[in-house]
Short mmCIF file of C-alpha atoms and ligand atoms in Angstrom, two decimals:
data_model
loop_
_atom_site.label_atom_id
_atom_site.label_comp_id
_atom_site.label_asym_id
_atom_site.label_seq_id
_atom_site.Cartn_x
_atom_site.Cartn_y
_atom_site.Cartn_z
CA MET A 9 68.51 96.17 102.75
CA LYS A 10 70.56 94.91 99.80
CA ILE A 11 73.40 97.33 99.02
CA GLY A 12 75.90 97.58 96.18
CA VAL A 13 79.13 99.55 96.73
CA ILE A 14 81.21 100.35 93.65
CA GLY A 15 84.83 101.15 94.53
CA THR A 16 86.67 99.54 97.43
CA GLY A 17 89.06 102.34 98.48
CA TYR A 18 89.10 103.95 101.96
CA VAL A 19 85.57 105.27 101.53
CA GLY A 20 83.96 102.36 99.66
CA LEU A 21 85.41 99.63 101.85
CA THR A 22 84.61 101.38 105.14
CA THR A 23 81.09 102.24 103.92
CA GLY A 24 80.37 98.69 102.74
CA ILE A 25 81.64 96.97 105.87
CA CYS A 26 79.92 99.44 108.23
CA LEU A 27 76.59 99.06 106.35
CA ALA A 28 76.96 95.30 106.83
CA GLU A 29 77.56 95.97 110.54
CA LEU A 30 74.15 97.71 110.54
CA GLY A 31 72.60 94.44 109.30
CA ASN A 32 72.50 95.05 105.53
CA LYS A 33 73.61 92.60 102.85
CA VAL A 34 76.46 94.29 100.96
CA CYS A 35 78.15 93.48 97.68
CA CYS A 36 81.40 95.39 97.00
CA VAL A 37 82.69 95.82 93.45
CA ASP A 38 86.11 96.80 92.18
CA LYS A 39 87.59 96.42 88.71
CA LYS A 40 91.01 95.53 90.23
CA LYS A 41 90.89 91.70 90.22
CA ARG A 42 93.87 91.29 92.57
CA LYS A 43 92.27 93.58 95.16
CA ILE A 44 88.99 91.62 95.04
CA GLU A 45 90.87 88.30 95.39
CA ASP A 46 92.64 89.64 98.51
CA LEU A 47 89.37 90.97 99.96
CA LYS A 48 87.70 87.59 99.39
CA LYS A 49 90.45 86.11 101.56
CA GLY A 50 89.70 88.72 104.21
CA LYS A 51 92.90 90.66 103.40
CA ILE A 52 92.32 94.42 103.79
CA PRO A 53 94.51 96.44 101.35
CA ILE A 54 94.51 99.55 103.56
CA TYR A 55 95.67 100.26 107.13
CA GLU A 56 92.48 101.26 108.93
CA PRO A 57 92.36 100.25 112.63
CA GLY A 58 89.52 97.81 113.32
CA LEU A 59 88.39 97.34 109.70
CA LYS A 60 89.70 93.78 109.37
CA GLU A 61 87.98 92.73 112.62
CA LEU A 62 84.72 94.35 111.49
CA LEU A 63 84.90 92.55 108.14
CA ASP A 64 85.55 89.21 109.88
CA LYS A 65 82.56 89.84 112.15
CA ASN A 66 80.27 90.59 109.16
CA LYS A 67 81.77 88.28 106.54
CA SER A 68 78.46 86.45 106.05
CA ARG A 69 76.89 89.71 104.89
CA VAL A 70 79.69 91.10 102.71
CA SER A 71 80.63 89.76 99.27
CA PHE A 72 83.31 90.96 96.84
CA THR A 73 83.26 90.77 93.06
CA THR A 74 84.55 92.42 89.89
CA ASP A 75 81.13 91.93 88.29
CA THR A 76 79.16 95.21 88.52
CA LYS A 77 76.08 93.61 86.92
CA LYS A 78 75.78 90.95 89.62
CA CYS A 79 75.97 93.60 92.35
CA VAL A 80 73.68 96.19 90.84
CA GLU A 81 70.89 93.81 89.85
CA SER A 82 70.25 92.57 93.38
CA ALA A 83 70.81 95.91 95.19
CA GLU A 84 68.13 98.46 96.22
CA VAL A 85 70.76 101.13 96.95
CA ILE A 86 73.97 101.51 94.95
CA TYR A 87 76.91 103.59 96.25
CA ILE A 88 79.33 105.19 93.82
CA ALA A 89 82.54 105.30 95.86
CA VAL A 90 85.23 105.45 93.19
CA GLY A 91 88.22 107.79 93.27
CA THR A 92 88.06 111.40 92.13
CA PRO A 93 91.80 112.23 92.13
CA ALA A 94 93.09 115.73 91.36
CA LYS A 95 94.35 116.30 87.81
CA PRO A 96 97.72 118.11 87.44
CA THR A 97 95.67 121.26 86.80
CA GLY A 98 94.01 120.83 90.22
CA GLU A 99 90.50 119.99 89.04
CA ALA A 100 88.84 116.72 90.07
CA ASP A 101 89.16 113.84 87.61
CA ILE A 102 85.65 112.36 87.52
CA THR A 103 86.14 109.95 84.62
CA GLN A 104 85.58 106.99 86.95
CA ILE A 105 82.25 108.52 88.08
CA GLU A 106 81.14 108.74 84.45
CA GLU A 107 82.29 105.18 83.68
CA VAL A 108 80.46 103.75 86.70
CA SER A 109 77.30 105.73 85.85
CA ARG A 110 77.30 104.10 82.41
CA ASP A 111 77.98 100.66 83.89
CA ILE A 112 75.04 101.05 86.30
CA ALA A 113 72.74 102.28 83.53
CA GLY A 114 73.57 99.23 81.43
CA VAL A 115 72.31 96.82 84.09
CA LEU A 116 69.53 98.84 85.77
CA ASN A 117 66.58 96.47 85.96
CA ASP A 118 64.18 98.18 88.42
CA TYR A 119 63.94 101.21 90.73
CA LYS A 120 67.15 101.91 92.67
CA VAL A 121 68.72 104.75 94.60
CA ILE A 122 72.11 105.72 93.17
CA VAL A 123 74.22 107.31 95.91
CA GLU A 124 77.06 109.71 95.12
CA LYS A 125 79.48 108.89 97.97
CA SER A 126 82.72 110.08 96.38
CA THR A 127 83.63 113.73 96.85
CA VAL A 128 82.54 115.35 93.57
CA PRO A 129 82.35 118.89 92.16
CA VAL A 130 78.96 120.52 92.45
CA LYS A 131 76.55 119.60 89.59
CA THR A 132 78.09 116.13 89.18
CA GLY A 133 74.77 114.68 90.39
CA GLU A 134 73.07 116.20 87.36
CA TRP A 135 75.63 114.58 85.06
CA VAL A 136 75.21 111.19 86.75
CA LYS A 137 71.44 111.40 86.28
CA ARG A 138 71.79 112.49 82.65
CA THR A 139 74.35 109.76 81.87
CA ILE A 140 72.16 107.04 83.36
CA LYS A 141 69.04 108.34 81.56
CA LEU A 142 70.94 108.30 78.25
CA ASN A 143 72.27 104.77 78.74
CA VAL A 144 69.48 102.91 80.53
CA PRO A 145 68.13 100.25 78.08
CA GLN A 146 64.44 100.56 78.94
CA GLU A 147 62.21 102.98 80.82
CA VAL A 148 63.44 102.32 84.39
CA ASP A 149 62.85 104.68 87.30
CA PHE A 150 65.78 105.63 89.58
CA ASP A 151 66.90 108.48 91.84
CA VAL A 152 70.32 110.00 92.44
CA VAL A 153 71.24 111.04 96.00
CA SER A 154 74.29 112.97 97.19
CA ASN A 155 75.55 111.50 100.49
CA PRO A 156 79.07 112.87 101.07
CA GLU A 157 81.20 111.15 103.71
CA PHE A 158 83.16 112.89 106.47
CA LEU A 159 85.37 109.91 107.41
CA ARG A 160 88.90 110.64 108.67
CA GLU A 161 91.58 108.07 107.91
CA GLY A 162 92.57 106.29 111.08
CA SER A 163 89.14 106.79 112.67
CA ALA A 164 86.92 105.94 109.67
CA ILE A 165 84.78 103.29 111.41
CA ASP A 166 84.06 105.49 114.41
CA ASP A 167 83.31 108.44 112.13
CA PHE A 168 80.87 106.29 110.12
CA LEU A 169 79.06 104.76 113.11
CA HIS A 170 79.00 108.02 115.12
CA PRO A 171 78.69 110.83 112.54
CA ASP A 172 78.10 114.46 113.57
CA ARG A 173 75.40 114.50 110.88
CA ILE A 174 74.13 112.44 107.95
CA LEU A 175 74.00 114.64 104.88
CA LEU A 176 71.46 113.74 102.16
CA GLY A 177 71.00 115.68 98.94
CA VAL A 178 67.74 114.30 97.50
CA GLU A 179 65.22 114.98 94.72
CA SER A 180 62.40 112.67 95.74
CA LYS A 181 60.55 111.67 98.90
CA ARG A 182 60.95 108.03 97.93
CA ALA A 183 64.76 108.25 97.83
CA LYS A 184 64.80 110.31 101.03
CA ASN A 185 62.74 107.73 102.91
CA ILE A 186 64.88 104.83 101.72
CA MET A 187 68.10 106.56 102.81
CA MET A 188 66.66 107.64 106.18
CA GLU A 189 65.53 104.06 106.76
CA LEU A 190 69.01 102.77 105.88
CA TYR A 191 70.77 105.17 108.29
CA LYS A 192 68.17 105.04 111.07
CA PRO A 193 70.25 102.69 113.30
CA LEU A 194 72.94 105.40 113.56
CA ASN A 195 70.60 107.71 115.53
CA ALA A 196 72.38 110.75 114.09
CA PRO A 197 70.91 114.11 112.97
CA PHE A 198 69.96 114.31 109.30
CA VAL A 199 70.68 117.32 107.09
CA ILE A 200 68.28 116.97 104.16
CA THR A 201 68.84 119.29 101.22
CA ASP A 202 69.04 119.33 97.43
CA ILE A 203 71.83 117.53 95.56
CA LYS A 204 73.83 120.63 94.60
CA SER A 205 73.84 122.01 98.15
CA ALA A 206 75.00 118.64 99.51
CA GLU A 207 77.84 118.54 96.99
CA ILE A 208 78.86 122.08 97.99
CA ILE A 209 78.70 121.27 101.74
CA LYS A 210 81.40 118.62 101.33
CA HIS A 211 83.86 120.89 99.53
CA ALA A 212 82.98 123.84 101.77
CA ALA A 213 83.47 121.83 104.99
CA ASN A 214 86.82 120.31 103.98
CA SER A 215 88.10 123.62 102.62
CA PHE A 216 87.09 125.34 105.86
CA LEU A 217 89.04 122.77 107.90
CA ALA A 218 92.06 123.29 105.65
CA LEU A 219 91.64 127.06 106.06
CA LYS A 220 91.60 126.66 109.84
CA ILE A 221 94.91 124.75 109.67
CA SER A 222 96.56 127.30 107.39
CA TYR A 223 95.28 130.08 109.64
CA ILE A 224 96.91 128.64 112.78
CA ASN A 225 100.10 128.00 110.78
CA ALA A 226 100.14 131.68 109.79
CA ILE A 227 99.65 132.58 113.46
CA ALA A 228 102.54 130.21 114.30
CA ASN A 229 104.81 132.10 111.88
CA ILE A 230 103.83 135.37 113.61
CA CYS A 231 104.48 133.81 117.03
CA GLU A 232 108.00 132.87 115.91
CA LEU A 233 108.66 136.48 114.90
CA VAL A 234 107.55 137.88 118.28
CA ASN A 235 108.62 134.92 120.43
CA ALA A 236 105.08 133.99 121.51
CA ASP A 237 103.72 130.45 121.94
CA VAL A 238 101.22 129.28 119.31
CA ILE A 239 99.98 126.46 121.55
CA SER A 240 98.84 128.98 124.17
CA VAL A 241 97.36 131.13 121.40
CA ALA A 242 95.41 128.14 120.06
CA GLU A 243 94.21 127.33 123.56
CA GLY A 244 93.13 130.89 124.20
CA MET A 245 91.27 131.04 120.87
CA GLY A 246 89.73 127.57 121.25
CA TYR A 247 87.76 128.36 124.41
CA ASP A 248 85.48 130.47 122.23
CA LYS A 249 82.74 127.98 121.23
CA ARG A 250 82.43 129.75 117.88
CA ILE A 251 86.06 128.86 117.12
CA GLY A 252 86.69 125.55 118.95
CA ARG A 253 90.11 124.14 119.84
CA GLN A 254 90.13 121.34 117.23
CA PHE A 255 92.12 121.80 114.03
CA LEU A 256 94.23 124.54 115.59
CA ASP A 257 97.41 122.43 115.84
CA ALA A 258 100.22 124.28 114.08
CA GLY A 259 102.73 122.12 112.25
CA ILE A 260 104.20 121.37 108.84
CA GLY A 261 100.74 121.60 107.28
CA TYR A 262 97.99 119.35 106.01
CA GLY A 263 98.37 116.44 103.59
CA GLY A 264 96.32 113.35 102.80
CA SER A 265 94.07 112.29 99.95
CA CYS A 266 91.34 114.83 100.75
CA PHE A 267 92.28 118.34 101.85
CA PRO A 268 94.84 119.10 99.09
CA LYS A 269 92.59 117.59 96.39
CA ASP A 270 89.33 119.11 97.69
CA VAL A 271 90.76 122.62 98.11
CA SER A 272 92.23 122.66 94.60
CA ALA A 273 89.04 121.13 93.11
CA PHE A 274 86.88 123.71 94.90
CA ILE A 275 89.04 126.55 93.50
CA LYS A 276 88.73 125.09 90.00
CA ILE A 277 85.00 124.36 90.06
CA THR A 278 84.09 127.77 91.50
CA GLU A 279 86.33 129.41 88.86
CA GLU A 280 84.32 127.51 86.23
CA PHE A 281 81.13 129.06 87.61
CA GLY A 282 82.73 132.52 87.64
CA TYR A 283 84.02 132.96 91.19
CA ASP A 284 87.72 133.59 91.92
CA PHE A 285 88.31 131.83 95.26
CA GLU A 286 91.41 133.85 96.25
CA LEU A 287 90.97 132.95 99.93
CA LEU A 288 91.56 129.24 99.20
CA LYS A 289 94.54 130.08 96.98
CA ILE A 290 96.14 131.67 100.05
CA VAL A 291 95.24 128.57 102.13
CA GLU A 292 97.18 126.46 99.60
CA LYS A 293 100.09 128.93 99.52
CA ILE A 294 100.49 128.95 103.31
CA ASN A 295 100.36 125.14 103.34
CA ARG A 296 103.09 124.86 100.71
CA GLU A 297 105.25 127.43 102.54
CA GLN A 298 105.05 125.52 105.83
CA ARG A 299 107.20 122.79 104.25
CA LYS A 300 109.72 125.29 102.91
CA ASN A 301 109.88 127.04 106.30
CA PHE A 302 110.60 123.67 107.91
CA ILE A 303 113.60 123.06 105.63
CA LEU A 304 114.92 126.52 106.59
CA LYS A 305 114.47 125.54 110.24
CA ILE A 306 116.55 122.41 109.69
CA LYS A 307 119.29 124.47 107.96
CA LYS A 308 119.22 126.93 110.87
CA SER A 309 119.92 124.01 113.24
CA LEU A 310 122.36 122.09 111.04
CA TRP A 311 123.90 124.75 108.75
CA ILE A 312 125.19 122.53 105.88
CA LEU A 313 122.93 119.55 105.03
CA LYS A 314 125.23 117.90 102.47
CA ASN A 315 126.56 114.54 103.73
CA LYS A 316 124.74 114.98 107.04
CA THR A 317 122.76 111.97 108.32
CA ILE A 318 119.19 113.00 109.11
CA CYS A 319 116.74 110.78 111.00
CA VAL A 320 113.11 111.14 109.89
CA LEU A 321 110.50 109.87 112.36
CA GLY A 322 107.05 109.84 110.76
CA LEU A 323 106.26 109.36 107.04
CA SER A 324 102.42 109.05 106.96
CA PHE A 325 100.41 112.25 106.46
CA LYS A 326 98.99 111.81 109.96
CA PRO A 327 99.07 109.18 112.74
CA ASN A 328 97.16 105.85 112.61
CA THR A 329 97.35 105.50 108.85
CA ASP A 330 99.84 104.14 106.31
CA ASP A 331 98.74 106.75 103.75
CA ILE A 332 101.52 109.04 102.44
CA ARG A 333 99.50 110.78 99.70
CA GLU A 334 100.46 114.51 99.75
CA ALA A 335 102.23 113.89 103.06
CA PRO A 336 104.59 116.74 104.09
CA SER A 337 107.28 114.07 104.55
CA ILE A 338 107.47 113.53 100.78
CA ASP A 339 108.34 117.19 99.97
CA ILE A 340 110.66 117.47 102.96
CA ILE A 341 112.58 114.26 102.14
CA GLU A 342 112.83 115.31 98.48
CA ALA A 343 114.35 118.67 99.50
CA LEU A 344 116.81 117.04 101.91
CA LEU A 345 117.98 114.48 99.33
CA LYS A 346 118.45 117.31 96.83
CA GLU A 347 120.75 119.00 99.37
CA GLY A 348 122.82 115.81 99.56
CA ALA A 349 121.68 114.68 103.01
CA LYS A 350 121.56 110.98 103.92
CA ILE A 351 118.19 109.89 105.33
CA LYS A 352 117.38 107.19 107.86
CA ALA A 353 113.65 106.79 108.46
CA TYR A 354 111.11 104.99 110.61
CA ASP A 355 107.31 105.03 110.69
CA PRO A 356 105.00 102.53 112.45
CA ALA A 357 102.90 101.92 109.29
CA ALA A 358 104.05 103.86 106.21
CA VAL A 359 107.53 102.49 105.46
CA ALA A 360 106.34 100.05 102.76
CA ARG A 361 104.50 102.75 100.81
CA THR A 362 107.39 105.24 101.17
CA ARG A 363 109.94 102.66 99.99
CA GLU A 364 108.04 102.59 96.67
CA ILE A 365 108.90 106.28 96.19
CA PHE A 366 112.32 106.68 97.86
CA LYS A 367 114.66 103.70 97.33
CA GLU A 368 117.74 105.50 98.59
CA ILE A 369 116.50 105.91 102.18
CA ASP A 370 117.83 103.65 104.95
CA TYR A 371 114.57 102.40 106.56
CA LYS A 372 114.70 101.07 110.09
CA ASP A 373 112.14 99.07 112.05
CA ASN A 374 112.45 101.18 115.20
CA PRO A 375 113.11 104.84 116.05
CA TYR A 376 116.39 104.23 117.94
CA ASP A 377 118.15 102.53 115.02
CA ALA A 378 116.86 105.35 112.80
CA ALA A 379 118.26 107.94 115.23
CA SER A 380 121.65 106.29 115.75
CA GLU A 381 124.62 108.27 114.44
CA SER A 382 122.28 110.95 113.05
CA ASP A 383 123.20 114.64 113.00
CA ALA A 384 119.56 115.71 113.46
CA LEU A 385 116.21 114.06 114.15
CA LEU A 386 112.98 115.30 112.52
CA ILE A 387 109.45 114.62 113.79
CA LEU A 388 107.10 114.75 110.77
CA THR A 389 104.09 112.76 112.09
CA GLU A 390 102.77 112.86 115.64
CA TRP A 391 102.47 109.09 116.29
CA ASP A 392 101.92 108.34 119.99
CA GLU A 393 105.00 106.08 119.79
CA PHE A 394 107.16 109.18 119.22
CA LYS A 395 105.54 111.10 122.06
CA ASN A 396 106.69 108.30 124.40
CA LEU A 397 110.27 107.98 123.09
CA ASP A 398 113.06 107.31 125.59
CA LEU A 399 114.73 110.66 124.91
CA LYS A 400 117.74 109.79 127.09
CA LYS A 401 118.44 106.82 124.82
CA ILE A 402 117.80 108.96 121.71
CA LYS A 403 120.39 111.48 122.91
CA GLU A 404 122.93 108.70 123.54
CA VAL A 405 122.61 107.17 120.07
CA MET A 406 122.52 110.44 118.09
CA HIS A 407 125.75 111.93 116.72
CA GLN A 408 124.60 115.30 118.09
CA PRO A 409 121.38 116.09 120.05
CA ILE A 410 119.46 118.22 117.51
CA ILE A 411 115.70 117.72 117.14
CA VAL A 412 113.48 119.66 114.71
CA ASP A 413 109.86 118.93 115.61
CA GLY A 414 107.29 119.53 112.83
CA ARG A 415 104.33 118.54 115.00
CA ASN A 416 105.13 120.17 118.36
CA ILE A 417 105.03 116.88 120.27
CA PHE A 418 107.72 117.76 122.86
CA ASP A 419 107.96 120.45 125.56
CA PRO A 420 110.71 123.00 124.66
CA LYS A 421 111.60 123.57 128.34
CA LYS A 422 112.09 119.86 129.02
CA MET A 423 114.13 119.43 125.82
CA ALA A 424 116.45 122.28 126.82
CA GLU A 425 116.90 120.76 130.29
CA MET A 426 117.88 117.46 128.65
CA GLY A 427 120.50 119.25 126.57
CA PHE A 428 118.82 119.02 123.18
CA THR A 429 118.99 121.77 120.58
CA TYR A 430 115.27 121.76 119.94
CA ALA A 431 113.30 123.67 117.28
CA SER A 432 109.54 123.42 116.74
CA ILE A 433 106.68 125.36 115.10
CA GLY A 434 105.44 128.66 116.46
CA ARG A 435 107.14 128.38 119.85
C1 UDX B 517 89.77 114.84 106.30
C2 UDX B 517 88.51 115.37 106.97
O1 UDX B 517 88.76 115.56 108.36
C3 UDX B 517 87.37 114.36 106.80
O2 UDX B 517 86.18 114.89 107.36
C4 UDX B 517 87.17 114.13 105.30
O3 UDX B 517 86.14 113.19 105.08
C5 UDX B 517 88.45 113.61 104.68
O4 UDX B 517 89.52 114.55 104.92
P1 UDX B 517 91.71 113.15 106.81
O5 UDX B 517 92.34 113.83 105.64
O6 UDX B 517 91.67 111.67 106.86
O7 UDX B 517 90.17 113.67 106.96
O8 UDX B 517 92.51 113.60 108.12
P2 UDX B 517 92.41 114.80 109.16
O9 UDX B 517 92.48 114.22 110.50
O10 UDX B 517 91.28 115.71 108.83
O11 UDX B 517 93.79 115.60 108.90
C6 UDX B 517 94.02 116.15 107.64
C7 UDX B 517 95.40 116.80 107.63
O12 UDX B 517 95.39 117.98 108.43
C8 UDX B 517 96.52 115.91 108.18
O13 UDX B 517 97.66 116.08 107.35
C9 UDX B 517 96.82 116.51 109.56
O14 UDX B 517 98.18 116.36 109.92
C10 UDX B 517 96.51 117.97 109.32
N1 UDX B 517 96.11 118.68 110.54
C11 UDX B 517 94.93 118.36 111.15
C12 UDX B 517 96.90 119.72 111.02
O15 UDX B 517 97.96 120.01 110.46
N2 UDX B 517 96.51 120.41 112.12
C13 UDX B 517 95.35 120.12 112.76
O16 UDX B 517 95.04 120.77 113.75
C14 UDX B 517 94.54 119.05 112.27
#
């Protein structure tokens, strides 16, 4: 099929390239000229393992342009994959959705399926439909479909090509058949529902995952008070198929461009419809407190932070991505700088993006230089590279062997045997 994808961020780019991998002809649109120029040269603006190779493999089927009209006119299915960032008040900013809906309406020349791919508050589908109806020049038939994505950064391609389910919120048989035809090669189960339910499923699923993380972090805080081990607790809970072991890793909390934004948007949108989502407010509160608790843990190990040299290993919000949006590292570094600490930092992928925020940090290109002469070493992201550190060498280069581990990547017993003062989460 001929596909148009509007918005070339994590979701739009991955969706477009993977749809090309399935044999479709895809045209990707973005208003940022520079980004489109780079993409035309095969330069991927995001760190997503395997995406560049997949684009190279499908370059004959993928085109990039800033011209929405050109894309929409030839497409049978058009994906709206623009950003819906959180406003300072917490609600989702869907101005780009409205703009794109008007752009599409202006060039709609025959029947098309308009797919809401971005994560949007419930009832946005109705607004998209209304906006297009109001702005379409002549009587043209179209359908809106809600098709939320469940891609995780760092594993986006695999998540797209092997989804747990394909979620379609539809209002017509015609649109349903077109979308099922498009996704047929994935051989994945379909969940077919109405548009509003599909929009709710996305927010409800992400908020539930965030809740699960805040829950295990609360359990970790209890374990610290009674000297229990949260990893064993998570293991013991996880054997119950109704709970599952995944997303029960205690740490310094969740970050990224989705969970924080989706939880706050869900609270706001449900408030608008008259429901006070107190449960999610507690999820947010626990997540914020995990960062504060971590600073207290560092003070407990180091006492005074002023003029101390602290090595930060891990800046991205999670491994295998360069994304630092809402990463715990940002709040933690900010608090340490405020206390007058000196920071040396290393991350396999996120240094460039962090340097844009913190100029005063001494960035290194390897963990050992970052650790040398430091008074404490913090693990903020559980990159495999850090799990395989030569700890003997780390101990030699550090000023004093203090490690505060925000992602529980080391074994406390082994660290004690090696002579480290080692603190972690919930153990
Ligand atoms: C998430 C959802 O998983 C995905 O389905 C949705 O489409 C987008 O948002 P993403 O934010 O890319 O994906 O990463 P994810 O792997 O879900 O981790 C989110 C955050 O939770 C990270 O900060 C991670 O460190 C944290 N996390 C995850 C934990 O703290 N503990 C866990 O057990 C799991």
